[in-house]
Coordinates of N, CA, C and O in Angstrom, one line a residue:
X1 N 79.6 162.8 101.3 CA 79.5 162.0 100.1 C 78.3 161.1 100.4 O 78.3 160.7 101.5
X2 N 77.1 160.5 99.4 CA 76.4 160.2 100.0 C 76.4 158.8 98.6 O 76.4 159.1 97.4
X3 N 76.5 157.3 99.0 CA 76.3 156.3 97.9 C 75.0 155.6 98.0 O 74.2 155.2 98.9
X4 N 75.0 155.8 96.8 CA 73.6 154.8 96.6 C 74.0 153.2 96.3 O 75.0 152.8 95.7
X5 N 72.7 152.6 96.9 CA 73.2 151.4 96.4 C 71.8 150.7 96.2 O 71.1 150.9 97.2
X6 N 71.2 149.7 94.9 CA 70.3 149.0 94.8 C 70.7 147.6 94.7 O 71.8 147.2 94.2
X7 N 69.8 147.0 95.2 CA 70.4 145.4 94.5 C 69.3 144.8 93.6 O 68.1 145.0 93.6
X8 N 70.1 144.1 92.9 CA 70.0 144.2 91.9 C 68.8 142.5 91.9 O 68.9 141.5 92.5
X9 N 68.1 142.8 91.3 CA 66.3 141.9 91.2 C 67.0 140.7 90.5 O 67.9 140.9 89.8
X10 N 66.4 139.3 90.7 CA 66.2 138.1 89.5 C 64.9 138.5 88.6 O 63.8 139.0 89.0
X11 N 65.3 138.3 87.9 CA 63.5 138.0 86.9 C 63.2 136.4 87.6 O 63.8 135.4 87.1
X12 N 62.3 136.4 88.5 CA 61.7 135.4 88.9 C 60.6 134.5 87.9 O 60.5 133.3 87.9
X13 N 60.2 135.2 87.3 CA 60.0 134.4 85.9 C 60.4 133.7 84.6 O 59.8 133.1 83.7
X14 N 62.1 134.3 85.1 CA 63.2 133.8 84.0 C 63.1 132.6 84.8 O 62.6 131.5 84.5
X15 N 63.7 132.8 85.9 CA 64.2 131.5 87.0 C 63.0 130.5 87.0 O 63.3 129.3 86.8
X16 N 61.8 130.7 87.0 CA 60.9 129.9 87.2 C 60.4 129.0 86.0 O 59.4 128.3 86.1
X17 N 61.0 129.2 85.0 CA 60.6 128.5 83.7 C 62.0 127.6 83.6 O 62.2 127.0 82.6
X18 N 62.8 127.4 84.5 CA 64.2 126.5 84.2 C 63.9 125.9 85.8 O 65.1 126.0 86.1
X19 N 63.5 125.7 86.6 CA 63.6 125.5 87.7 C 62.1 124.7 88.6 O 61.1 125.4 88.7
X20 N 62.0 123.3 89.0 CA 60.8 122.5 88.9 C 60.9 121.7 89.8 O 61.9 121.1 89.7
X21 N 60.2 121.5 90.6 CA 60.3 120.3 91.5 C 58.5 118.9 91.5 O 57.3 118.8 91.1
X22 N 59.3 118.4 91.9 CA 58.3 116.6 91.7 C 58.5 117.0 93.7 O 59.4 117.0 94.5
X23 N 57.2 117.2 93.8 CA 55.9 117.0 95.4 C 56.2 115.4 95.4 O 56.8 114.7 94.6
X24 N 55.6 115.2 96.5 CA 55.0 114.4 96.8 C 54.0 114.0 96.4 O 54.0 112.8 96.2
X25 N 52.8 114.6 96.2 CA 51.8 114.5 95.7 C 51.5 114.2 94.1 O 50.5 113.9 93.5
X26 N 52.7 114.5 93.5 CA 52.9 114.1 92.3 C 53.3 113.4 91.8 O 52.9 113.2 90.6
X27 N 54.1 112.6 92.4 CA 54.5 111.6 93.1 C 54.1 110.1 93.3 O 54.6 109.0 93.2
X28 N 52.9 110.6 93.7 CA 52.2 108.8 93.9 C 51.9 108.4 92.7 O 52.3 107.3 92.4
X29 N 51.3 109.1 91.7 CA 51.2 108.0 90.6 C 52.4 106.3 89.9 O 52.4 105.4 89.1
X30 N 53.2 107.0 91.4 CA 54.3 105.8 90.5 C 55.2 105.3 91.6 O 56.3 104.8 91.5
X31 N 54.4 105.7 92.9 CA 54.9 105.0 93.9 C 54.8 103.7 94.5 O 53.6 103.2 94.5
X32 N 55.6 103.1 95.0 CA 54.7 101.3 95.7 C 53.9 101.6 96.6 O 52.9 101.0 96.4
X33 N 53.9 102.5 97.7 CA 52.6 102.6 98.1 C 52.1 104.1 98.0 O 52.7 104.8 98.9
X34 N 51.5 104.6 97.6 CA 50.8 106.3 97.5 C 50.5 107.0 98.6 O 50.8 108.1 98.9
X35 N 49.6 105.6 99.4 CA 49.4 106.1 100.9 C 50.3 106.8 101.4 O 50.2 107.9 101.8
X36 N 51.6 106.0 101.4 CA 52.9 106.3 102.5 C 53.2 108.2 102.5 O 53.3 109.1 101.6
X37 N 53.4 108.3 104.0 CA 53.8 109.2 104.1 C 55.2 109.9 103.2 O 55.8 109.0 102.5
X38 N 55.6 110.9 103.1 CA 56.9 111.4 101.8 C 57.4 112.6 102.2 O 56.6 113.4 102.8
X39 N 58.5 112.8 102.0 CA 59.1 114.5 101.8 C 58.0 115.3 100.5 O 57.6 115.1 99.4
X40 N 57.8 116.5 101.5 CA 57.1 117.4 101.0 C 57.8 117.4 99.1 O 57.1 116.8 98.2
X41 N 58.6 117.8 98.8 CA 59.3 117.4 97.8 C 60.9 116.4 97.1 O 62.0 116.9 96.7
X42 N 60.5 115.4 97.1 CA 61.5 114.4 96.6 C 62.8 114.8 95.6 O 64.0 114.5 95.8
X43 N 61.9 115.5 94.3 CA 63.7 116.1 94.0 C 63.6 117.2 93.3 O 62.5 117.7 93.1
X44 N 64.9 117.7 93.0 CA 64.5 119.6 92.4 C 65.4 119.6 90.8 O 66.5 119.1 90.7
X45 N 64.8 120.1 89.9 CA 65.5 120.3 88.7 C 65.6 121.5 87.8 O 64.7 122.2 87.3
X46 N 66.8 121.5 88.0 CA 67.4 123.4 87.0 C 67.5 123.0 85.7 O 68.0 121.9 85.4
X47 N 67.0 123.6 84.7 CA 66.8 122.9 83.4 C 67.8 123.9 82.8 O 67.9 125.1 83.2
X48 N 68.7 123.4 81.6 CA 69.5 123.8 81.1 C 69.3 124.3 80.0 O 68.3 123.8 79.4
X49 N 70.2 125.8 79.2 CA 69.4 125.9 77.8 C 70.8 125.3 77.1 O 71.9 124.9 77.3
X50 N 69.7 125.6 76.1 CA 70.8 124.7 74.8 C 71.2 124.1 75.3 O 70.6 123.4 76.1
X51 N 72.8 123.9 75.1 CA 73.6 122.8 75.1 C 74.2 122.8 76.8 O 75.1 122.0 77.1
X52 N 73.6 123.5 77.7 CA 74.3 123.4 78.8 C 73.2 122.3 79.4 O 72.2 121.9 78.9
X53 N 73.7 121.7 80.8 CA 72.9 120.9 81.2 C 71.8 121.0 82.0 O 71.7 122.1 82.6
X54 N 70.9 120.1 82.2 CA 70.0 120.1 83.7 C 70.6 119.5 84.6 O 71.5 118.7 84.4
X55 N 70.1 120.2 85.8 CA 70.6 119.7 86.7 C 69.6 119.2 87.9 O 68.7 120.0 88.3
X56 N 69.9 118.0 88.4 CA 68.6 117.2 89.4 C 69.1 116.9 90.5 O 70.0 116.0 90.6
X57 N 68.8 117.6 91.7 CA 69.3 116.9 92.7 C 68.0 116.2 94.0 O 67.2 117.0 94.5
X58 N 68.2 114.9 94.3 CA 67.2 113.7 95.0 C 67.4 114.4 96.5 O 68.3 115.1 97.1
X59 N 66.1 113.9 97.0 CA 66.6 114.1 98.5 C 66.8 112.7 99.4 O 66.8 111.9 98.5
X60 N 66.9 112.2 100.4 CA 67.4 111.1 100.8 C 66.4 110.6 101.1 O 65.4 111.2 100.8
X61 N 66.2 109.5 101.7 CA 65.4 108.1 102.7 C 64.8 107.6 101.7 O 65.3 107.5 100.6
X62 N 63.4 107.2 102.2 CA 62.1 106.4 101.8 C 61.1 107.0 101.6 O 60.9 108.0 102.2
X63 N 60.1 106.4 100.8 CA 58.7 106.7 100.9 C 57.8 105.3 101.3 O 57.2 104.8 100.4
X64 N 57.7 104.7 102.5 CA 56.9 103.3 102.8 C 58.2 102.5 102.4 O 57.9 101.4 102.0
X65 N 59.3 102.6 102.3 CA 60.3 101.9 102.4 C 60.8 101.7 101.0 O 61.8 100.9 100.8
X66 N 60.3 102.4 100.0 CA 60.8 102.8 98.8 C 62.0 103.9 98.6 O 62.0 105.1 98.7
X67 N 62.9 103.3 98.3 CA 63.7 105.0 98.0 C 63.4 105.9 97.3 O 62.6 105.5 96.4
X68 N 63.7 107.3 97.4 CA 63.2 108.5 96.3 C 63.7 108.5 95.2 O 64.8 109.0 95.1
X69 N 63.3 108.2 94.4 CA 63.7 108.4 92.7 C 63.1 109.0 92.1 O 62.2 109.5 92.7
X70 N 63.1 109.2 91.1 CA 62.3 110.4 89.6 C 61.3 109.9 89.3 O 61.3 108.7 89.7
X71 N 60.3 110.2 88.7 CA 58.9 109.6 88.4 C 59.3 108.6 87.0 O 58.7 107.5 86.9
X72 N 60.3 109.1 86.1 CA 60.6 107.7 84.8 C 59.4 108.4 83.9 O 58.4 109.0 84.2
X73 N 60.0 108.0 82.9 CA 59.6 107.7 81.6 C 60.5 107.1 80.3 O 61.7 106.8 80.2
X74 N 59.2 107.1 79.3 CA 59.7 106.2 78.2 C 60.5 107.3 77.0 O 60.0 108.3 76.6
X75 N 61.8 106.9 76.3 CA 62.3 108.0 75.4 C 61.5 107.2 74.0 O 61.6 106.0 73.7
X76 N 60.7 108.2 73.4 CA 60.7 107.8 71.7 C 61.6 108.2 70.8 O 62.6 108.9 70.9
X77 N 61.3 107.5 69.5 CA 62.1 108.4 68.6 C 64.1 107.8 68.9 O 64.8 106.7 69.1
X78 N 64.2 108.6 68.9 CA 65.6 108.6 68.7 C 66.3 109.4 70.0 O 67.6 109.5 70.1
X79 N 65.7 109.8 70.7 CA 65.7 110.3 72.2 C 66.4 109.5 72.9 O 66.1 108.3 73.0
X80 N 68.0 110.2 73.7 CA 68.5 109.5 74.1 C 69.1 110.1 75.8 O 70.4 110.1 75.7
X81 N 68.8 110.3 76.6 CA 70.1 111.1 77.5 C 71.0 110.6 78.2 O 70.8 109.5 78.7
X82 N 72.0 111.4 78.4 CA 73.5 111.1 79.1 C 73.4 111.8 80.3 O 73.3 113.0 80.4
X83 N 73.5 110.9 81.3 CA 73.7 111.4 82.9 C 74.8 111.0 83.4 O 75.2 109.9 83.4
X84 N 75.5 112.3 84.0 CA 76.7 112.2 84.8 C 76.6 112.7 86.2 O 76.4 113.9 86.5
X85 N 76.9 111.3 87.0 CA 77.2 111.9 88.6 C 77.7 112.6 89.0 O 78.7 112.1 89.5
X86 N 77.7 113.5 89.1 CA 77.8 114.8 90.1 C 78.4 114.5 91.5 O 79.6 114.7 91.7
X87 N 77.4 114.1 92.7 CA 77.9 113.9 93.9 C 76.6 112.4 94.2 O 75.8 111.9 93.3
X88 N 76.6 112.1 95.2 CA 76.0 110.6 96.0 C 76.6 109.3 95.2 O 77.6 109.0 94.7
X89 N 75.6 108.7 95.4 CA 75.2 107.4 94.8 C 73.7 106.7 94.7 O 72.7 106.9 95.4
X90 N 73.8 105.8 93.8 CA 72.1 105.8 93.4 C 72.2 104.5 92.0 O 73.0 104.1 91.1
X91 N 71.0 104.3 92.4 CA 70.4 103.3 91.2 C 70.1 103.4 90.2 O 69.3 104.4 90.4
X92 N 70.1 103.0 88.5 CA 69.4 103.8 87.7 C 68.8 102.4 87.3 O 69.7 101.5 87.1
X93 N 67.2 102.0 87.1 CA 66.7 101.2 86.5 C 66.3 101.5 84.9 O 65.9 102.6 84.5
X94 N 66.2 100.3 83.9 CA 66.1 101.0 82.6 C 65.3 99.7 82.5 O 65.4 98.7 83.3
X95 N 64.2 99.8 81.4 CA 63.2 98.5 81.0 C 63.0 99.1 79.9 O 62.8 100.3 79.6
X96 N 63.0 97.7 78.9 CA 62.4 98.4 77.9 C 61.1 96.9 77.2 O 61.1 95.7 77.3
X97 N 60.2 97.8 76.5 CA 58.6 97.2 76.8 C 59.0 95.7 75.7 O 59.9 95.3 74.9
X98 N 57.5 95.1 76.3 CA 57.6 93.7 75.5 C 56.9 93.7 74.6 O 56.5 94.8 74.3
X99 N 56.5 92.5 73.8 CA 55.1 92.4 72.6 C 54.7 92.6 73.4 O 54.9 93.7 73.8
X100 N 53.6 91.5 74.2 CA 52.6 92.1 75.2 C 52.5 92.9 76.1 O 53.4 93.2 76.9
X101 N 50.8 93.4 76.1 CA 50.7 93.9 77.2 C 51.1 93.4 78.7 O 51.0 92.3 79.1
X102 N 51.8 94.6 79.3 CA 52.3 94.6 80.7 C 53.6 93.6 80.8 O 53.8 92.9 81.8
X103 N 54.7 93.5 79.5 CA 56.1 92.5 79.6 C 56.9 93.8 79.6 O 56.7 95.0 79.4
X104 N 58.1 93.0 79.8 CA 59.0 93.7 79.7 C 60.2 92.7 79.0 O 60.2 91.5 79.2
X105 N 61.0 93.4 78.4 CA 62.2 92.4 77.0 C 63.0 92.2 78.1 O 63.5 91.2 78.6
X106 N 63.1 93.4 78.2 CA 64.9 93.4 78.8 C 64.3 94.7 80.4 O 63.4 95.5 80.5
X107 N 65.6 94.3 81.5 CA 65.0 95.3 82.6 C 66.8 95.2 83.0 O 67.4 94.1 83.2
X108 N 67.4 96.4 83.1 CA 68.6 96.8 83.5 C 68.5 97.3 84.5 O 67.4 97.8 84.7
X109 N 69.8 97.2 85.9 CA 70.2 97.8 87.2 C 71.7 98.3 87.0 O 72.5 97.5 86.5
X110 N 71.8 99.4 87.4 CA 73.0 99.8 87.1 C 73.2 100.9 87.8 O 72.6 101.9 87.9
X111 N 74.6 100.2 88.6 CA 74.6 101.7 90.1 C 75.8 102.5 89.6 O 76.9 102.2 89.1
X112 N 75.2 103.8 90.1 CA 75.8 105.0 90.1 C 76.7 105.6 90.8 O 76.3 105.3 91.9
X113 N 77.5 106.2 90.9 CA 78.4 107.0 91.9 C 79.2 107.9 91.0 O 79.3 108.0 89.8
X114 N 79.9 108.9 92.4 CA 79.8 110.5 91.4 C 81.2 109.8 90.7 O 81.9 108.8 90.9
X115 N 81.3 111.0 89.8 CA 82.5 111.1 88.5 C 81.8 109.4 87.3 O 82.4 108.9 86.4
X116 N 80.2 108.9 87.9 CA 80.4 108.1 86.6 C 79.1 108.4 85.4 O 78.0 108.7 85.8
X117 N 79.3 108.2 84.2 CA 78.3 108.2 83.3 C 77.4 107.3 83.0 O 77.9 106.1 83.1
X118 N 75.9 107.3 82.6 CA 75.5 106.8 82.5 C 74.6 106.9 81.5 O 74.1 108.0 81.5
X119 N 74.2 106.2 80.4 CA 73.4 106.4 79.1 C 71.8 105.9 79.3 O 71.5 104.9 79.8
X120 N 71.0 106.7 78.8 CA 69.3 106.2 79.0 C 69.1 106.5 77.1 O 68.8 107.4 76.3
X121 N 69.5 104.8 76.9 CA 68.5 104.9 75.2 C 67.3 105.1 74.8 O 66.3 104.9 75.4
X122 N 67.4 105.4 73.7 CA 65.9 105.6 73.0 C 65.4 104.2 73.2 O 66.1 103.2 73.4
X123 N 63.8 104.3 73.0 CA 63.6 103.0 73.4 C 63.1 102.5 74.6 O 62.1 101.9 74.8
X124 N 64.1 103.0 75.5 CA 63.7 102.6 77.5 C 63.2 103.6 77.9 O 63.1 104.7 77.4
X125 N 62.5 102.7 79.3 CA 62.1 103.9 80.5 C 63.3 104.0 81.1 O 64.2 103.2 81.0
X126 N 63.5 105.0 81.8 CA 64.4 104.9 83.0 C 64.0 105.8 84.4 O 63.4 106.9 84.3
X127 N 64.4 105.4 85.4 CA 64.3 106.0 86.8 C 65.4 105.8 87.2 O 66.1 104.9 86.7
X128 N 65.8 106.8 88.1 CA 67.2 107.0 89.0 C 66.6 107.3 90.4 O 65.6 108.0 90.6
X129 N 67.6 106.4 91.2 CA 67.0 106.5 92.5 C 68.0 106.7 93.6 O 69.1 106.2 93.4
X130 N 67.8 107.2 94.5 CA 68.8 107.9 95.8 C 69.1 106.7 96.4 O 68.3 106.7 97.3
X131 N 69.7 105.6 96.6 CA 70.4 104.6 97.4 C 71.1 105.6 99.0 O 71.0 105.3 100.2
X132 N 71.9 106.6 98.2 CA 72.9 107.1 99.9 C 72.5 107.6 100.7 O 71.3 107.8 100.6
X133 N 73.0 107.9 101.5 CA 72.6 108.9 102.7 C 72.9 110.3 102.7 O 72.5 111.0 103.6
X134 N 73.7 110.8 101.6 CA 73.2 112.2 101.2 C 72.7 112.6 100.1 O 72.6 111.5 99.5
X135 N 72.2 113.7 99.3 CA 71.6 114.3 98.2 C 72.4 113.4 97.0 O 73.7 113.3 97.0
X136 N 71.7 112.9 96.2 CA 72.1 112.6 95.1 C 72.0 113.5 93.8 O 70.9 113.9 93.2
X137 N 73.3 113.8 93.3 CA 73.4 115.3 92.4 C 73.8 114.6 90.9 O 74.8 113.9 90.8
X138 N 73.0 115.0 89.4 CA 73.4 114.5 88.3 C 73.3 115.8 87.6 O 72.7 116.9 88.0
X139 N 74.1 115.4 86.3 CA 73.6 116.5 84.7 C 73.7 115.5 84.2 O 74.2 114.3 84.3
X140 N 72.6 116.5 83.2 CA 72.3 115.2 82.0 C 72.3 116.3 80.7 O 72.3 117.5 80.9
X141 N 72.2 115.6 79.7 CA 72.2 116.1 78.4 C 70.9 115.4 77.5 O 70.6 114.2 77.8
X142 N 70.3 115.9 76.9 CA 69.5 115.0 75.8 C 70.0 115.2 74.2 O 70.1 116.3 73.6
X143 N 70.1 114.4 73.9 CA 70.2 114.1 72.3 C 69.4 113.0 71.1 O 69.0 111.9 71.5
X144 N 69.2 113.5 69.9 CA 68.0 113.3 69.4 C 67.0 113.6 69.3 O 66.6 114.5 70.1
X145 N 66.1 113.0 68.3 CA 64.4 113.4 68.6 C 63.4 112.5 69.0 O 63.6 111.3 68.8
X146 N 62.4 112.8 69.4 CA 61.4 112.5 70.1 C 61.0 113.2 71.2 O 61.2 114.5 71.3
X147 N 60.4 112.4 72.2 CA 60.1 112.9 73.7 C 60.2 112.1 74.9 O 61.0 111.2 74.9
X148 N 59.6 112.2 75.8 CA 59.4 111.6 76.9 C 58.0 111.2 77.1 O 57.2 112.1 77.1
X149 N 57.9 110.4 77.2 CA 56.4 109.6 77.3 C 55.9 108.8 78.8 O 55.6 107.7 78.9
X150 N 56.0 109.6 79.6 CA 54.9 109.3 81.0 C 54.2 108.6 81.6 O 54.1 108.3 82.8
X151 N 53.4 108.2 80.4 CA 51.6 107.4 80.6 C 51.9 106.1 81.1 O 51.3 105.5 82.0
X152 N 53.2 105.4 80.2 CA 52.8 104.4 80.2 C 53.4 104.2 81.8 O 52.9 103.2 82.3
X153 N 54.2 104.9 82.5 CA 54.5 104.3 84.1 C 53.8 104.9 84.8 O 53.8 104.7 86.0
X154 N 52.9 105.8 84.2 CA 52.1 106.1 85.4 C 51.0 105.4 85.0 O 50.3 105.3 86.0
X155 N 50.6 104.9 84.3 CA 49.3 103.8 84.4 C 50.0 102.5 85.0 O 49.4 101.9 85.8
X156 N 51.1 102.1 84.6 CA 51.6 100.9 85.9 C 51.6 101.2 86.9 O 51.6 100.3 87.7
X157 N 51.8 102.5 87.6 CA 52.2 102.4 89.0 C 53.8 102.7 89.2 O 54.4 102.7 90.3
X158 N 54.1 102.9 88.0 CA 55.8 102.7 87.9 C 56.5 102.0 87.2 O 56.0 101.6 86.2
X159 N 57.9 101.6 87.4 CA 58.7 100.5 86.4 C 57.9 98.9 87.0 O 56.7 98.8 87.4
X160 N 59.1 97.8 86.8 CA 58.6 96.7 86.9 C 59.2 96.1 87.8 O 58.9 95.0 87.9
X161 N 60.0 96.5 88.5 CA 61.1 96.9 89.5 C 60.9 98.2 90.5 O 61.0 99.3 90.1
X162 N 60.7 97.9 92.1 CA 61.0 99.3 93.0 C 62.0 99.0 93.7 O 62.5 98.0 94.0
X163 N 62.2 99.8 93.8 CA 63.8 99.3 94.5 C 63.8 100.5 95.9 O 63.9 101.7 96.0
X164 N 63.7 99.0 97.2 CA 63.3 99.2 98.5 C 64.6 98.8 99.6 O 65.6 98.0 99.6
X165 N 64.0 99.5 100.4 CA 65.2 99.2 101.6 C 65.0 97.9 102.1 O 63.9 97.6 102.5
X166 N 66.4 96.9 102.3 CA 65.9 95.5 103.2 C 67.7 95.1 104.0 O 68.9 95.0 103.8
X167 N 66.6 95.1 105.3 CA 68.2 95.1 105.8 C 69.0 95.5 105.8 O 70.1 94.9 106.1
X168 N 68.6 97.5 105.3 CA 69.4 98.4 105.6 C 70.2 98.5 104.4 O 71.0 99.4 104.3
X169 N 70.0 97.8 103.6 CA 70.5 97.7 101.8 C 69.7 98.0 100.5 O 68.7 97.6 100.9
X170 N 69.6 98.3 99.8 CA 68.7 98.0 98.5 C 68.3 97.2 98.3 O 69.0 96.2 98.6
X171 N 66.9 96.9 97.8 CA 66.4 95.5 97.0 C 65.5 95.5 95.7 O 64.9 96.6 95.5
X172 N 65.3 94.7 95.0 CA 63.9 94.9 94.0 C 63.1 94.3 94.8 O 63.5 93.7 95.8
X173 N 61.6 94.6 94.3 CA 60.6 94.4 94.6 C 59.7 94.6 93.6 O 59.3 95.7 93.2
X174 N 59.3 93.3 93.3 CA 58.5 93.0 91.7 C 57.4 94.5 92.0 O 57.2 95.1 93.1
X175 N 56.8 94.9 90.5 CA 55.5 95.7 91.1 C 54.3 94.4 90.1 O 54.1 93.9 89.0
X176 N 53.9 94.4 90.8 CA 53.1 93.2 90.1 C 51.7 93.7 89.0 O 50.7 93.1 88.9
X177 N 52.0 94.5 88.6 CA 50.8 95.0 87.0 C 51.7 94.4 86.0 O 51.2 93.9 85.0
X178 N 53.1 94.4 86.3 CA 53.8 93.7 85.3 C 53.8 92.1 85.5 O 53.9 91.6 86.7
X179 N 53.8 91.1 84.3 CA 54.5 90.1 84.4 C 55.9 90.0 84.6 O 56.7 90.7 84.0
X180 N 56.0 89.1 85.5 CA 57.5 88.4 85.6 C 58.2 88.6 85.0 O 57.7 88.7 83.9
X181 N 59.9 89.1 85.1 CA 60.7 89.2 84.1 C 61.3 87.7 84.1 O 62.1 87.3 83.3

């Protein structure tokens, strides 16, 4: 008796249009220091269709004493998403802009841990950042319209707020393109 057996291929092209990672090098636009050395890549994201979710998971430490977080952006429109912890713990910062150039109205901190939800309104930026000592794992959903809008933290350098290691803890650390909150 003689069996055959093939195994069976991914479409690597299916996979690779849902599946993305943020370098390092991609990275600096919105880091406190760019110089600083970094993990080759900071975090990885499975993009969900339709109604199912994405999925992001951080990798741990520092960059120059910054924790690893998402690069952030601003939602327009009516753009809103819901993230739910999965596994770690982590920071999620939200700001949302002032009349003037370089203010901010309002600037939220709000920590995370798995089994909790967490809302990013239309309106704010937000970044989520790895505080633990292992992988920080979320899904998120988006609802509404609009988009995600980029520019504006990558021409600051980031939020208005970095949130760095001190004393073996979390801390802010003004980024100074912004005024004072």
């Amino acid at each position: 008796m003689v069996f055959s057996c093939t195994k069976k291929r991914h479409n690597s092209k299916h996979m690779n249009e849902h599946f993305s990672t943020r370098t390092h090098e991609r990275m600096q636009d919105v880091l406190m220091d760019p110089r600083a050395q970094g993990p080759t890549t900071h975090y990885y994201m499975i993009g969900g269709e339709g109604k199912r979710p994405n999925i992001t998971v951080w990798e741990t430490g520092t960059v120059g004493g910054e924790y690893i977080k998402t690069y952030g952006h601003y939602h327009t429109d009516t753009l809103q998403d819901t993230y739910r912890v999965l596994s770690g713990e982590g920071i999620v910062l939200l700001q949302k802009r002032g009349g003037a150039e370089n203010t901010i109205d309002e600037f939220r901190v709000i920590l995370g841990k798995a089994g909790d939800t967490i809302v990013m309104p239309p309106g704010y930026a937000h970044v989520i950042v790895n505080t633990g000592t292992t992988s920080l794992v979320t899904s998120d959903v988006s609802e509404g319209e609009g988009h995600a809008d980029y520019e504006p933290l990558k021409a600051q350098h980031g939020m208005a707020y970095y949130v760095v290691e001190h004393d073996g803890k979390p801390a802010l650390k003004h980024n100074t393109l912004y005024a004072p909150c």
